[in-house]
Structure formats: structure tokens, C-alpha cells
Coordinates of C-alpha atoms in Angstrom, one line a residue:
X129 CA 26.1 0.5 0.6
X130 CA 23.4 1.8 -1.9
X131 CA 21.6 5.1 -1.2
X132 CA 17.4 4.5 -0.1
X133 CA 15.6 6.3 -2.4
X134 CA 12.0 8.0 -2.4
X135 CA 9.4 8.6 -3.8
X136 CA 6.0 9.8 -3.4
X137 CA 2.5 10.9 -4.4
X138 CA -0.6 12.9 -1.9
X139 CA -3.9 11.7 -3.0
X140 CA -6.8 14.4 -2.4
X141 CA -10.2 12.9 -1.7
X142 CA -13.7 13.6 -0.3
X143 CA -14.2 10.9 2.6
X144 CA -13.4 11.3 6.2
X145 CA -9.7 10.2 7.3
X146 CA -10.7 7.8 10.1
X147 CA -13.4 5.8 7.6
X148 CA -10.7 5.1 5.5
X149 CA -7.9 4.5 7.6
X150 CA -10.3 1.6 9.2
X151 CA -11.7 0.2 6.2
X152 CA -8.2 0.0 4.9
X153 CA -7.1 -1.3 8.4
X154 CA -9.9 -3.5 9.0
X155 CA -11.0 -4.6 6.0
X156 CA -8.3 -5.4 4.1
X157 CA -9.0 -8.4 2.7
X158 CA -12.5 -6.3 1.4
X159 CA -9.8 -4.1 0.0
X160 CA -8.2 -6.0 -2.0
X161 CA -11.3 -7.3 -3.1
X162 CA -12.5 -4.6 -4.7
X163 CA -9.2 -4.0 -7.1
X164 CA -9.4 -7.7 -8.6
X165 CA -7.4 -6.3 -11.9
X166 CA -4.8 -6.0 -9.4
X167 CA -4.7 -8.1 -6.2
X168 CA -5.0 -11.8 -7.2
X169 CA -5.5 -13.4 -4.0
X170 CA -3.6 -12.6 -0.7
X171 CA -3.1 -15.5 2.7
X172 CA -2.3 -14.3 6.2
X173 CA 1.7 -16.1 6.7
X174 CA 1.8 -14.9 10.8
X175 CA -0.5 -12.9 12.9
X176 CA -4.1 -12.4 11.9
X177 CA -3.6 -9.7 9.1
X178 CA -5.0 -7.0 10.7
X179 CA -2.4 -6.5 13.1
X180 CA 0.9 -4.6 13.4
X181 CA 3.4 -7.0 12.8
X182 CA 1.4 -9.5 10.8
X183 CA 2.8 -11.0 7.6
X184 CA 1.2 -11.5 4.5
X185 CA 1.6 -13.2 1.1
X186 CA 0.2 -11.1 -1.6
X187 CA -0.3 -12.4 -5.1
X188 CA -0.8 -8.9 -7.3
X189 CA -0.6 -7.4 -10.9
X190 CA 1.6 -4.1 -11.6
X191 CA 3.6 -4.4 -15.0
X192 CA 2.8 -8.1 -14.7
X193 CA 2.0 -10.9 -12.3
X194 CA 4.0 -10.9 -9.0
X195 CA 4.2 -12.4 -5.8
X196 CA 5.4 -10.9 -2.8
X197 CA 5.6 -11.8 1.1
X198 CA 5.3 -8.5 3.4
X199 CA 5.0 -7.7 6.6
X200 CA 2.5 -5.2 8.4
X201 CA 3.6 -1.9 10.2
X202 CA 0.3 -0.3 11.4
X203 CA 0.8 3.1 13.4
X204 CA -2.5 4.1 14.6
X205 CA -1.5 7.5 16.0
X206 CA -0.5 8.6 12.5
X207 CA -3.1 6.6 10.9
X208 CA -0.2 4.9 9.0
X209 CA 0.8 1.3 7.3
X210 CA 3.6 -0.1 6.0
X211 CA 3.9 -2.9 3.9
X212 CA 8.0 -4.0 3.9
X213 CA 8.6 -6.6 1.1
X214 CA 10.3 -9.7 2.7
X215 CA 10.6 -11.5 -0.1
X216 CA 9.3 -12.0 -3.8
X217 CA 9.5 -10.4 -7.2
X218 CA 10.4 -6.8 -6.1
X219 CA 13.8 -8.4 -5.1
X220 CA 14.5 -9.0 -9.0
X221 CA 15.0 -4.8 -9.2
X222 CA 15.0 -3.6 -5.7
X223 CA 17.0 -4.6 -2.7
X224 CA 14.5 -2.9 0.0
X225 CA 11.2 -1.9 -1.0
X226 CA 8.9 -0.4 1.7
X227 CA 5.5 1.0 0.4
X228 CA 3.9 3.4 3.3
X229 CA 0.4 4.8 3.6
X230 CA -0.7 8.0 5.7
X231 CA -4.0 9.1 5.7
X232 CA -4.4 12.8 6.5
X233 CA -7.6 14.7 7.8
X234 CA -8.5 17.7 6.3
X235 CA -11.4 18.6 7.9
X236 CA -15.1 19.3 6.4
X237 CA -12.8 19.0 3.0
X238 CA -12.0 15.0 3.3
X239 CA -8.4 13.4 3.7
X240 CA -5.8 12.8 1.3
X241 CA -3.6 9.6 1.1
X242 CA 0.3 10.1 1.7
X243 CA 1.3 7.5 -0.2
X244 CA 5.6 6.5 -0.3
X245 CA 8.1 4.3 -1.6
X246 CA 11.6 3.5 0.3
X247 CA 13.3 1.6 -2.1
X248 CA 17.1 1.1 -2.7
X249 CA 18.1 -0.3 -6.5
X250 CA 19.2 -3.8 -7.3
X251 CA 21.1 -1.7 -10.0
X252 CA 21.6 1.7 -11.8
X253 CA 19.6 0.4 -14.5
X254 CA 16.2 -0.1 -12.4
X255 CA 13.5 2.4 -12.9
X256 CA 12.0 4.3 -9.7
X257 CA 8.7 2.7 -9.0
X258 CA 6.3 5.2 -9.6
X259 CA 4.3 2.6 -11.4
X260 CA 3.3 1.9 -8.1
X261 CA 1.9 4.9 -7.0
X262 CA -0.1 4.9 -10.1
X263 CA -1.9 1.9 -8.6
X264 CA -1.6 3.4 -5.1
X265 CA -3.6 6.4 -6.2
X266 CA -6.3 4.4 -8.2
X267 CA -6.9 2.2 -4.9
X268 CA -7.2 5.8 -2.5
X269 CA -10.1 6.7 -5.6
X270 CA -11.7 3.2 -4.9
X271 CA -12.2 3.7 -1.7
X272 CA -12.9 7.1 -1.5
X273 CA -15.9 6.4 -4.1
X274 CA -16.8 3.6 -2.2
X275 CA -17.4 5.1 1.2
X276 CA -18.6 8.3 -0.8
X277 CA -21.1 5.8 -1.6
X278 CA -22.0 3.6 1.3

């Protein structure tokens, strides 16, 4: 059985914790929205998309157009959610790909985005995916500009 890797990237920025979290949460589909250069379109499979368990068909450009069909793990405690890949592109180089997001208070200084990548290898040959935290981190920016903003 192959070996789950990780990887990961913290994203420092100015906006409080819980107004993230519940844009990202509740707005989701405002989200992706506002990253057109990457999210395509995106249709709620099962559940409403907004809830924990819900699954979602994302259409989405990162080193090319891809498709994906995840499904939601929202942890409110830790102010946490989990996209796990059920099926689509990913599954061309990865055999599990789980893409987490944990949004951190840090007081009068803002929040920072935990962002991480389980991921086990369809083979030796297949890159880590920190292509995807590049995106990741540009999104956490987005946001934090936007409610900087508004």
C-alpha cells in the first residue's frame, strides 16, 4: 500500500478568522466567483453545498482544465474544510487527494490559512502538488482583500 504524503503552506493575513471561515463556508459559491481564472463553474451533486457531507462537482483550472467530484468535510470547532476528491482528473496522478483548510485566529493581528494536501501517488514519477497551494494561497489573498475591503 502506497505511503500518504503531505504537504502544506500557512497563509498570514489581516482579516478576522470567523469572517473568513463563514464567507468561505457560506458563500462558497461567491467564492469561487471571485477566482473565475480558476473555478469554471461548480453544481451541488448531494446535500445543499454548504453542509458537512455535501458533494460537489467542480469544474477548475490548475496546470490545465480539470474536473473533479468532491465531497465536503466542514468542522466548525476547528473552523476547518475538507474537500476529498471522489472522482475526476486528480485520479490521473494521485490515488487519494484530500485538500484541507484551517483558519487560525491570531488576534488583533488577523488569521492565517492552514492550508494541506493528503495525497498518495498514482506513481513514483508524479510531482507533489504544491501547484495547488500556489492557488490555495492566492485564494486566502482574495478573500482577505476582499473583506479588508468590504
Amino acid at each position: 500500500m502506497a505511503q500518504i504524503a503531505k504537504v502544506s503552506q500557512k497563509v498570514q493575513l489581516r482579516s478576522s478568522g470567523h469572517k473568513f471561515y463563514e464567507l468561505l463556508k457560506n458563500k462558497m459559491d461567491f467564492v469561487f466567483q471571485m477566482f473565475p481564472d480558476v473555478y469554471k463553474s461548480w453544481k451541488v451533486l448531494e446535500g445543499n453545498g454548504l453542509a458537512h457531507g455535501s458533494i460537489i462537482h467542480l469544474k477548475y483550472n490548475v496546470d490545465g482544465p480539470s474536473e473533479a467530484k468532491e465531497r465536503l468535510a466542514i468542522d466548525d470547532a476547528n473552523k476547518s474544510i475538507t474537500f476529498e476528491c471522489l472522482e475526476g482528473d486528480l485520479f490521473r496522478d494521485f490515488e487519494v487527494f484530500k485538500l484541507k483548510i484551517e483558519v487560525v485566529e491570531n488576534g488583533s493581528n488577523g488569521c492565517s490559512t492552514n492550508w494541506s494536501i493528503e495525497y498518495v501517488k498514482a506513481n513514483e514519477d508524479v510531482a507533489p502538488p504544491h501547484n495547488y497551494l500556489i492557488i490555495a494561497a492566492k485564494i486566502s489573498k482574495g478573500i482577505d482583500d476582499y473583506l479588508c475591503k468590504n
